[in-house]
Coordinates of C-alpha atoms in Angstrom, one line a residue:
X25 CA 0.0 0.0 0.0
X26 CA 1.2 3.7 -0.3
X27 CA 2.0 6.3 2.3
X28 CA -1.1 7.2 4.1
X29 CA -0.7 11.0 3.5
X30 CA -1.7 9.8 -0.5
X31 CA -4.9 8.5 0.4
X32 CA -6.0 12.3 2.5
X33 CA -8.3 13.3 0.3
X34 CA -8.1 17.6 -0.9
X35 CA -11.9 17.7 -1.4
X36 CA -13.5 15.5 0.7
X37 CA -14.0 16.5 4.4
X38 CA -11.2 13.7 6.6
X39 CA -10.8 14.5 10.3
X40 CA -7.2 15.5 10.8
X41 CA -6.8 12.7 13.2
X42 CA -9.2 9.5 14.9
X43 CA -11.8 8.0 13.2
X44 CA -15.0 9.3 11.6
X45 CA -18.4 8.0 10.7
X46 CA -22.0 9.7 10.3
X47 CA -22.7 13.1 9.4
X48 CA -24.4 14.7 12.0
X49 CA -26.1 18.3 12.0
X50 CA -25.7 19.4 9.0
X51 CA -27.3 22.7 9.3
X52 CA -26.2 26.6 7.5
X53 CA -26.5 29.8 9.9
X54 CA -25.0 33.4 9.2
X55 CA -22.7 32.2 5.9
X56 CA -21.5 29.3 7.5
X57 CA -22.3 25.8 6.3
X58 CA -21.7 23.1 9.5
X59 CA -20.4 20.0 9.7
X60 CA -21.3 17.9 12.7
X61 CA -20.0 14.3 12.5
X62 CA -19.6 11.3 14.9
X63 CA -16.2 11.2 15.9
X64 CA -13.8 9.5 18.3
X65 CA -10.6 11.4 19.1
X66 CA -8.6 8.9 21.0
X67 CA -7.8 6.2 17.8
X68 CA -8.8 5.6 14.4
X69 CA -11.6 3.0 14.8
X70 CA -15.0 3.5 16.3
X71 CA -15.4 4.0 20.2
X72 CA -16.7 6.5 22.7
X73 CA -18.3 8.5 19.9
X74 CA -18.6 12.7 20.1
X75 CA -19.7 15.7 17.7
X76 CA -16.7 16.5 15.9
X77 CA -17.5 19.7 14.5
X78 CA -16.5 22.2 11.4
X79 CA -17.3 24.8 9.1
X80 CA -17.2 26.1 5.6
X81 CA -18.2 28.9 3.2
X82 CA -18.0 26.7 -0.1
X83 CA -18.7 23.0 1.2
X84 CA -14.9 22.1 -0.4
X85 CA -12.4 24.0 2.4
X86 CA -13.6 23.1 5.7
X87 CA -12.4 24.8 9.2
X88 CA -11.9 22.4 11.9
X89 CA -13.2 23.4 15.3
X90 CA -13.2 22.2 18.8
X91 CA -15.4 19.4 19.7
X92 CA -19.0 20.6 19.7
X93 CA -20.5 17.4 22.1
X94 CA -18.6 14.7 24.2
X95 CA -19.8 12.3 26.4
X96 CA -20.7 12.7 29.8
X97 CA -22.6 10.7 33.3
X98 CA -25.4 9.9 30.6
X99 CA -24.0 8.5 27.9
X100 CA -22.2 8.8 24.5
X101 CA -23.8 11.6 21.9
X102 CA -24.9 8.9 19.2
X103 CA -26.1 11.1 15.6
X104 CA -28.7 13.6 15.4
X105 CA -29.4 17.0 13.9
X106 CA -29.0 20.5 14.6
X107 CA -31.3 23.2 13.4
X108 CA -32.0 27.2 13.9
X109 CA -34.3 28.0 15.5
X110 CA -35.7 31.2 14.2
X111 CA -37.8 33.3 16.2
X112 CA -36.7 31.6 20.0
X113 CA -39.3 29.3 19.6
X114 CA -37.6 26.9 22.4
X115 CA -37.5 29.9 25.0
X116 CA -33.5 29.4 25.1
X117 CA -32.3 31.9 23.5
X118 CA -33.6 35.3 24.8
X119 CA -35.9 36.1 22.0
X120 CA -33.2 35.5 19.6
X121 CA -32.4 32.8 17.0
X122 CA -30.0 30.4 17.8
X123 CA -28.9 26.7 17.1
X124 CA -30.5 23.6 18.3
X125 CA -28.7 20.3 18.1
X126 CA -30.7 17.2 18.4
X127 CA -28.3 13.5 19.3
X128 CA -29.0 10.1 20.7
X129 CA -27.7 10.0 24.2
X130 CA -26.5 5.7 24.4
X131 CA -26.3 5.1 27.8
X132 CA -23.7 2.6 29.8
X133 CA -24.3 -0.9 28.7
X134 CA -25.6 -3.6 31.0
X135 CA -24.5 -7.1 30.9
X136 CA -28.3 -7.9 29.5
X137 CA -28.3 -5.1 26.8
X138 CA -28.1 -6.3 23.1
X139 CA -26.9 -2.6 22.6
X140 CA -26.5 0.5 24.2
X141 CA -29.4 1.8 25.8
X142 CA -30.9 4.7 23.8
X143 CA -33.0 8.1 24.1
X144 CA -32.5 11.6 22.8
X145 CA -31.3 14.6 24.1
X146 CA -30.8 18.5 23.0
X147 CA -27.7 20.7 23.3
X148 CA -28.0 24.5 22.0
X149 CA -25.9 27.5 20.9
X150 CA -26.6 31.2 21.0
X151 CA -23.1 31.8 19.2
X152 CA -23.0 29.8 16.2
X153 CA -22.4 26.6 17.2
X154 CA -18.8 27.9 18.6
X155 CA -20.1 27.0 22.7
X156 CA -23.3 24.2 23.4
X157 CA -25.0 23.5 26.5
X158 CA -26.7 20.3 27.1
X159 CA -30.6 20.9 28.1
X160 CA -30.6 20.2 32.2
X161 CA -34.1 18.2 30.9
X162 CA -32.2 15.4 29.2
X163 CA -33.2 12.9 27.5
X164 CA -36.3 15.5 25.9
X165 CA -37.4 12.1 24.8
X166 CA -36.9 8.7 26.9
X167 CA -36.4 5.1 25.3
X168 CA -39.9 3.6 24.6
X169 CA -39.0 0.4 25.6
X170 CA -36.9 -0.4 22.1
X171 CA -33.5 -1.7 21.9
X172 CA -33.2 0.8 18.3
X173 CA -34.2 4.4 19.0
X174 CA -31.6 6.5 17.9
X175 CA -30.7 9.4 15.1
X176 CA -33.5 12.2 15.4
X177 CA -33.7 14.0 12.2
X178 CA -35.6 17.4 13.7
X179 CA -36.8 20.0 11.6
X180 CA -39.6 23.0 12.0
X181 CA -42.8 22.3 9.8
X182 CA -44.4 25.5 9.1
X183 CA -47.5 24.4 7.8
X184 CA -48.6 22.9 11.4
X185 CA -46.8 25.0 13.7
X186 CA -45.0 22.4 14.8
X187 CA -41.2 21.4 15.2
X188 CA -40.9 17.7 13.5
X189 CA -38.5 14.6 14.6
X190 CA -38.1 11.6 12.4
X191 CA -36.2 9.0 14.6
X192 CA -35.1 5.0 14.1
X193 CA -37.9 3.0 15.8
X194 CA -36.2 -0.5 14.9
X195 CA -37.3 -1.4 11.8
X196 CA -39.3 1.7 11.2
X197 CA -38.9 5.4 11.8
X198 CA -41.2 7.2 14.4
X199 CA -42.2 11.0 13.8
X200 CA -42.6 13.0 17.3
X201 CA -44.0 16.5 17.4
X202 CA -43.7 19.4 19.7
X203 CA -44.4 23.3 19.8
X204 CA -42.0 23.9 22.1
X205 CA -38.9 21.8 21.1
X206 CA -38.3 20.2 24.7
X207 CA -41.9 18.8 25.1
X208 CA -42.5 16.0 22.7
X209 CA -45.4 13.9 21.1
X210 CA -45.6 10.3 19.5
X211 CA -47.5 11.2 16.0
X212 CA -46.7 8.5 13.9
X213 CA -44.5 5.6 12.3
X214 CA -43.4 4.2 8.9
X215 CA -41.9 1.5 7.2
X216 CA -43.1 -2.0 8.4
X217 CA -43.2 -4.1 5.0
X218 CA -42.4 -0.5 2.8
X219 CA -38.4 -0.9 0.9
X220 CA -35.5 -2.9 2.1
X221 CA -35.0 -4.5 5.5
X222 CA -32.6 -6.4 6.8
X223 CA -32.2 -8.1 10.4
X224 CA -30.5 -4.7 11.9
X225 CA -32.5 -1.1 12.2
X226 CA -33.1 1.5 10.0
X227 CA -30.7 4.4 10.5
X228 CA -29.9 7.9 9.9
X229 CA -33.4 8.8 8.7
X230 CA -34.0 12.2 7.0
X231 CA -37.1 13.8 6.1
X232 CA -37.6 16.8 3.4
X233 CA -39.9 18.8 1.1
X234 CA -38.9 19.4 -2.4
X235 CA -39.9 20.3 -5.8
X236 CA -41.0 18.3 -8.8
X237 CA -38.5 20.0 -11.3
X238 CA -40.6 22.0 -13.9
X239 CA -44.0 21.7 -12.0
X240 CA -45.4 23.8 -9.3
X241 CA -46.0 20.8 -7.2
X242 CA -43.4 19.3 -4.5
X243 CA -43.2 15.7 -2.6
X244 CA -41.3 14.6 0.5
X245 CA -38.7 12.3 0.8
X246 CA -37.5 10.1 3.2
X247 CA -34.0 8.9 3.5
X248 CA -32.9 6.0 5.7
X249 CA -30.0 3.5 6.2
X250 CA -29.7 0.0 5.7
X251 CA -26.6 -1.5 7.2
X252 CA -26.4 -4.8 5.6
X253 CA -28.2 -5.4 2.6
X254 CA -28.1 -2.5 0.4
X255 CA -27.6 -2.7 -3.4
X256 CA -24.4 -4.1 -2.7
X257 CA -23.8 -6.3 0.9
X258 CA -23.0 -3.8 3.3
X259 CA -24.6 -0.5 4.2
X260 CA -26.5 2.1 1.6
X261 CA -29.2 4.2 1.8
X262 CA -32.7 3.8 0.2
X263 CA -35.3 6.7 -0.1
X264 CA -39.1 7.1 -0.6
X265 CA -41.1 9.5 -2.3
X266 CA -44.4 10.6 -0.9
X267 CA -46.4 13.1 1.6
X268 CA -46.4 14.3 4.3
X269 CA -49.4 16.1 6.8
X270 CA -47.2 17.0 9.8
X271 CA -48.4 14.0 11.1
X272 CA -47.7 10.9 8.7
X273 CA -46.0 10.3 6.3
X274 CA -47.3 8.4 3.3
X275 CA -45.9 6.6 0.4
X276 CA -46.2 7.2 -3.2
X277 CA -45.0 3.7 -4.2
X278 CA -46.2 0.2 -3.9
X279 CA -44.5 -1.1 -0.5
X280 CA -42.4 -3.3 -2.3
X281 CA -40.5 -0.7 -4.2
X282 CA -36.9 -0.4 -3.0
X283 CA -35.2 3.4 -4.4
X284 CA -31.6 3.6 -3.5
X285 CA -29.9 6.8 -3.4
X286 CA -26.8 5.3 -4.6
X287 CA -25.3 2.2 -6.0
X288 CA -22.1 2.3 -4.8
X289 CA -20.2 1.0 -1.6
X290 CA -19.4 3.9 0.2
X291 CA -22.3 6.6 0.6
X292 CA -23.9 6.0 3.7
X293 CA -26.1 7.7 6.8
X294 CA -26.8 10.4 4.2
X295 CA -27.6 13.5 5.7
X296 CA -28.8 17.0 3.9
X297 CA -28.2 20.9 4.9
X298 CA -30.7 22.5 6.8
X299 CA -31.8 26.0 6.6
X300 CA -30.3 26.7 3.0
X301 CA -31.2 30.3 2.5
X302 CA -33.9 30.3 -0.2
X303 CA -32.1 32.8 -2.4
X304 CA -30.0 29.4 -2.8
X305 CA -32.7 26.7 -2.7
X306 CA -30.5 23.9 -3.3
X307 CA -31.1 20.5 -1.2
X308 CA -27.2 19.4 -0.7
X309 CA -26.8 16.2 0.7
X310 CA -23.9 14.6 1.8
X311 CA -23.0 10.9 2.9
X312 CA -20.6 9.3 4.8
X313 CA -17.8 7.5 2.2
X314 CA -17.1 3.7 3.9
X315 CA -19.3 0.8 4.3
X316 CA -19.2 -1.2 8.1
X317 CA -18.2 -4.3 7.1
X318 CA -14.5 -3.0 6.4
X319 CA -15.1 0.6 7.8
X320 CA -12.7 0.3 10.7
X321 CA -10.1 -1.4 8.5
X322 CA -9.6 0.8 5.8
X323 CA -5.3 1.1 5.3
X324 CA -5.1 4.6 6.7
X325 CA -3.8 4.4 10.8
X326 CA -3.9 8.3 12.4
X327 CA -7.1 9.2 10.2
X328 CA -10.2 7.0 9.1
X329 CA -13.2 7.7 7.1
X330 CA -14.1 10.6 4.7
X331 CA -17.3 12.3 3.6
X332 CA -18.3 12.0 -0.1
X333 CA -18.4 15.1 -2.0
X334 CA -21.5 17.1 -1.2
X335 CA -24.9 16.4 -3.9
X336 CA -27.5 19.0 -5.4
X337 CA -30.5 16.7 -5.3
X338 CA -33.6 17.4 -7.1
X339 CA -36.5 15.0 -7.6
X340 CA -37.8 14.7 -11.9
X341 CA -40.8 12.7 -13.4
X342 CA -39.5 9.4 -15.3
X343 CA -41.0 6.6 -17.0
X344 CA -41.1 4.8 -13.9
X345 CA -41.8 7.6 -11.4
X346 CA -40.8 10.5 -9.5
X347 CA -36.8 10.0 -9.2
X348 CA -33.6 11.6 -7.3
X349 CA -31.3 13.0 -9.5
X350 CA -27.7 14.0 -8.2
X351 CA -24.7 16.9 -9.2
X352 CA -21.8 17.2 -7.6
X353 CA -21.7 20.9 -6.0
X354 CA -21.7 23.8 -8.6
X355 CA -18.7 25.2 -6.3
X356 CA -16.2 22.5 -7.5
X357 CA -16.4 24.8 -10.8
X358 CA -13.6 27.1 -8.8
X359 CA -11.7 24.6 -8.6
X360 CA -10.3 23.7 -11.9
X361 CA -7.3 24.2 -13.2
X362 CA -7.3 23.9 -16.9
X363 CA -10.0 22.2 -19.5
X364 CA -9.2 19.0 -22.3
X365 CA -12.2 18.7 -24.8
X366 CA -12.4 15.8 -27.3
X367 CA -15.7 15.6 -29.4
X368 CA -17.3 13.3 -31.7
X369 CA -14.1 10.4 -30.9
X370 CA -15.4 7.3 -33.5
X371 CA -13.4 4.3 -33.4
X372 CA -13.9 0.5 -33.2
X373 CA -12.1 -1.9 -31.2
X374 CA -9.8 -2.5 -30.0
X375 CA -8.8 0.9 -29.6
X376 CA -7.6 3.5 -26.5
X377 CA -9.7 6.3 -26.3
X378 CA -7.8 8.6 -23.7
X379 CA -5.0 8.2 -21.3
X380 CA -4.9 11.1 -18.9
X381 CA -2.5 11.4 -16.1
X382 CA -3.3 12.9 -13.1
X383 CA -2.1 13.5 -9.5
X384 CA -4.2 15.6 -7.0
X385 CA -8.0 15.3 -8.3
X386 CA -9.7 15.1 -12.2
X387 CA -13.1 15.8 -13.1
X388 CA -14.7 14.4 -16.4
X389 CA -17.8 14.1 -18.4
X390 CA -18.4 11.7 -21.2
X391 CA -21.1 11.4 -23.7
X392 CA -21.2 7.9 -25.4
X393 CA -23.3 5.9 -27.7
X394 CA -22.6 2.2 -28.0
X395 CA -23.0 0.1 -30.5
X396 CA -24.7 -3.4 -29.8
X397 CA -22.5 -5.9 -28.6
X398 CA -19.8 -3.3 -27.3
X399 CA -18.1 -2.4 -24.0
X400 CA -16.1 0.1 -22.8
X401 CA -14.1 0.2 -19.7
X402 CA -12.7 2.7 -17.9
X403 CA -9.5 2.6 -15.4
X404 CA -9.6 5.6 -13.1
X405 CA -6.6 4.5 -10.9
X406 CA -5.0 0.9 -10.4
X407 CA -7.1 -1.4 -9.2
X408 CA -10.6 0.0 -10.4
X409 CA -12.6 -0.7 -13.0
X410 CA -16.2 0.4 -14.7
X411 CA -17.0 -1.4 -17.6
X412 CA -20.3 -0.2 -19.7
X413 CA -21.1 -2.6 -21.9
X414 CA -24.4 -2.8 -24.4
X415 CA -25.5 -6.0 -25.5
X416 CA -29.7 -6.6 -26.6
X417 CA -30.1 -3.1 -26.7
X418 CA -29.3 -3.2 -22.9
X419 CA -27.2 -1.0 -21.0
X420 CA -25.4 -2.3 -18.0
X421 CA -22.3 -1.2 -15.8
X422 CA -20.0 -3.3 -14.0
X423 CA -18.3 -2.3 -11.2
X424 CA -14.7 -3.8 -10.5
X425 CA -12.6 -3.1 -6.9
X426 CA -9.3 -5.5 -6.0
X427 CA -7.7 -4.7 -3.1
X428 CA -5.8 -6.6 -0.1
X429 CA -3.3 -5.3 2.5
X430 CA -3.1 -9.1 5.0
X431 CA -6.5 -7.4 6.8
X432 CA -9.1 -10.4 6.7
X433 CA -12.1 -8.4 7.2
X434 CA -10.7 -5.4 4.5
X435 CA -9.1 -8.1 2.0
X436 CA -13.0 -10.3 1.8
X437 CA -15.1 -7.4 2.2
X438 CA -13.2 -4.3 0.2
X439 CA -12.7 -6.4 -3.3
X440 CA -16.2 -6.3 -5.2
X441 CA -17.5 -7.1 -8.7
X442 CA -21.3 -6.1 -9.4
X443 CA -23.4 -4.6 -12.1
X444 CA -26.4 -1.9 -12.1
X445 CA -29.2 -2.5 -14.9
X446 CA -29.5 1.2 -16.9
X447 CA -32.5 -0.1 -19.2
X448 CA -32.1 0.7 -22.9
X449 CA -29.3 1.7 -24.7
X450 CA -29.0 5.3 -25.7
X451 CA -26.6 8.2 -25.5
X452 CA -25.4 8.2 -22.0
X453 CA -23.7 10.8 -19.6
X454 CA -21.3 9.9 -17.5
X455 CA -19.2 12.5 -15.0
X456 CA -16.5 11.1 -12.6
X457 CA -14.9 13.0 -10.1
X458 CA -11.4 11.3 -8.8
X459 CA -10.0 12.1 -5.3
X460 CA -6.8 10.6 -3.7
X461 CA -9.2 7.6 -2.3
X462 CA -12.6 7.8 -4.3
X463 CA -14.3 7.3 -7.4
X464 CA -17.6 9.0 -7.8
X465 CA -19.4 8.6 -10.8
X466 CA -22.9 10.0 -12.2
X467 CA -24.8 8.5 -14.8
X468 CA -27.2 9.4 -17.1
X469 CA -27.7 12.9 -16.1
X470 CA -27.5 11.8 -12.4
X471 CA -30.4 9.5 -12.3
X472 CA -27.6 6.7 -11.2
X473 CA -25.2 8.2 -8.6
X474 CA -22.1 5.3 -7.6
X475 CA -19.8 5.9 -4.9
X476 CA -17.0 4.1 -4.3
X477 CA -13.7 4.0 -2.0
X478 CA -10.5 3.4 -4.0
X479 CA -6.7 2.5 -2.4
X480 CA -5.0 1.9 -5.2
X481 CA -1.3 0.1 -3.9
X482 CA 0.3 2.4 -7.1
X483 CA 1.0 5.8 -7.2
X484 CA 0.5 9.0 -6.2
X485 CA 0.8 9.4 -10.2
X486 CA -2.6 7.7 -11.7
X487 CA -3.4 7.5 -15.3
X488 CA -7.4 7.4 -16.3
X489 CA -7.8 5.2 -19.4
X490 CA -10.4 4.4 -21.6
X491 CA -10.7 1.3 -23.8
X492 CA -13.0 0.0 -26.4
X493 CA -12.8 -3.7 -25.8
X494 CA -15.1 -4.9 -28.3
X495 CA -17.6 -3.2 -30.8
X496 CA -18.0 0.7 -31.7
X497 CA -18.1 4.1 -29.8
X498 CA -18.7 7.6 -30.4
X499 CA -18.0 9.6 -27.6
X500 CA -17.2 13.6 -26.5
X501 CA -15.5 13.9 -23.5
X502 CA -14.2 16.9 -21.5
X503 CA -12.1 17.1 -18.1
X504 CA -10.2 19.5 -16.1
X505 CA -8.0 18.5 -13.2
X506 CA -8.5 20.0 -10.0
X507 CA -6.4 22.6 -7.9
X508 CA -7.6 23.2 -3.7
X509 CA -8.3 27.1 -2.9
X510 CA -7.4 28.1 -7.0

């Protein structure tokens, strides 16, 4: 394996030291995007977890600051949320607006507790986040008598005058209600026999309102986690589409329809920004880049874990439905460093389309049409592969990841070969964006989003090829490698 310093990613958020998993908070006040993410300090796999904290003006260069919540005689601060609460409608801040952060408090364990024993608790800042104190009426919420009951998603629903939580209720998510933000309500719960299960909870669940693009209507969506048996084995996140009355959430789709919010490995306990001004309007989400079963032995030692590259998500009608679609921030466009262009390539194979070099980071979109019965692969780094291959006027994608260091759990559970149905073949878009340690790739306009860890055991130098292996292609592509802070 290389030095670990060449896996740090330059745009993706990486503690400086210890381990990292969920994001947690995620919230904007006064010009300042937050980061809130579970963290543990003292070594580079999971333990006692805490709110790591920091903050950014363009989502790419991020600000560490000092620990935001730690553990104390209650427990650990599992995830949560944090929000602002405009207009001091939780009495604690004087009349003025200030910040609210909502966490699981996961108590001591005792020798008959499967896990740690869970409720929710509230912390709040009058000074942006810089200085919390923990509500002296924790937990706002105690365990109901379930072994899962963590992760409160909490936002203020204007429509019913009511501040919202979505929370893990085992296999479901529960929504709670309160005026107040300390007093809380049972409403409601979702998702027995709706999407994918698997023997574990639900986690990290989100809840949101946004448009149908180019109609006046909008729909909510619900995010949760599913820590085994995503797309792929291992953890992913799935969504629904529906409505929601302040009170219950419903589904648009037949029970049995499973929507995952990415196909790749790595993009889990996805979280989106609160309080985006609506000048802006975006909903940016952001996910946390690993995958449990080889999370804590990823080949990094002071530093584990990275956040994937924030998403603009917005929800368009298709064929089959109401669909997320994802873009990687508009503020990566300040970042690069000089532009390649190739259009209308037209060659048959066997032929090499592109070799480009590249260090730091590299950005690139393609446009290709396939002939029947052709595949082309591309090599981002060593030890990666995404071949798209049409065959019966079918598109398909397979996803290829060696890697092996003498770590049992990271050698059987890191390596993966798998492929994602795209339905009929057409002109497709595809736009990768390479850091040090990742390979995220959109397809077809960001209907598909694939996120994937890389560590390739060659480099730092990396050369992104693409080859027609057999049939024809015509393809434009154009890419730009990236510079930090240009």
């Amino acid at each position: 394996m290389l030095a670990e310093k060449h896996y740090r990613p330059l745009f993706h958020f990486a503690p400086a030291f210890g381990w990292l998993n969920d994001p947690n908070g995620l919230v904007y006040k006064d010009g300042e995007y937050h980061l809130f993410y579970q963290y543990y300090p003292g070594d580079s796999v999971w333990g006692p977890m805490h709110w790591g904290h920091a903050v950014s003006t363009d989502l790419l260069s991020w600000t560490h600051l000092p620990i935001a919540l730690a553990p104390d005689e209650l427990g650990m601060c599992f995830s949560g949320t944090a929000a602002v609460d405009k207009g001091d409608k939780s009495g604690l801040f004087g009349g003025k607006d200030g910040l609210l952060a909502y966490y699981t408090i996961a108590a001591e364990k005792l020798p008959d507790d499967a896990d740690f024993p869970q409720s929710q608790g509230l912390a709040y800042s009058a000074d942006n986040g810089r200085h919390w104190t923990k509500y002296s009426g924790n937990p706002v919420i105690p365990n109901p008598g379930l072994q899962d009951f963590r992760d409160p998603k909490v936002f203020w629903h204007e429509p019913s005058q009511h501040w919202i939580m979505v929370v893990t209720l085992g296999q479901k998510v529960g929504i709670y209600r309160s005026v107040d933000a300390k007093n809380w309500q049972f409403s409601s719960s979702f998702g027995e026999g709706h999407g994918a299960h698997d023997e574990r909870a639900w986690e990290c669940p989100d809840l949101f309102e946004i448009k149908v693009e180019g109609q006046s209507e909008s729909r909510w969506i619900l995010i949760v986690g599913v820590q085994r048996e995503a797309y792929i084995a291992g953890s992913g996140t799935q969504y629904f589409v529906g409505r929601f009355d302040g009170e219950h959430f419903s589904n648009d789709n037949t029970p049995e329809t499973v929507l995952w919010l990415d196909y790749g490995r790595d993009f889990y306990a996805t979280q989106t920004w609160a309080d985006i001004p609506q000048a802006d309007g975006r909903r940016l989400a952001l996910g946390w880049m690993s995958c449990w079963p080889y999370a804590n032995h990823l080949p990094t030692q002071s530093w584990r874990s990275a956040m994937s590259i924030p998403h603009e998500l917005t929800l368009k009608p298709t064929d089959d439905g109401l669909r997320l679609y994802h873009a990687f921030i508009r503020e990566l466009k300040n970042t690069l460093a000089d532009n390649h262009q190739l259009y209308g390539v037209s060659c048959a194979a066997p032929a090499s389309l592109f070799d480009i070099e590249w260090t730091e980071a590299l950005q690139i979109k393609l446009a290709v049409s396939l002939e029947d019965n052709s595949s082309l692969m591309l090599s981002p780094m060593q030890g990666t592969q995404l071949i798209l291959t049409a065959q019966n006027n079918e598109l398909v994608l397979q996803c290829l990841r060696q890697g092996a260091y003498g770590n049992e759990a990271y050698d059987q559970g890191f390596p993966h070969d798998y492929v994602i149905r795209l339905g009929v073949n057409r002109k497709l878009t595809l736009e990768l964006l390479l850091d040090r340690c990742s390979v995220e790739l959109l397809v077809d306009e960001g209907r598909y989003s694939i996120t994937n860890l890389a560590f390739p055991e060659q480099g730092p130098e990396h050369t992104l090829r693409a080859e027609l292996t057999t049939g024809a292609v015509v393809a434009d592509a154009e890419w730009h490698l990236l510079t930090p802070g240009k």
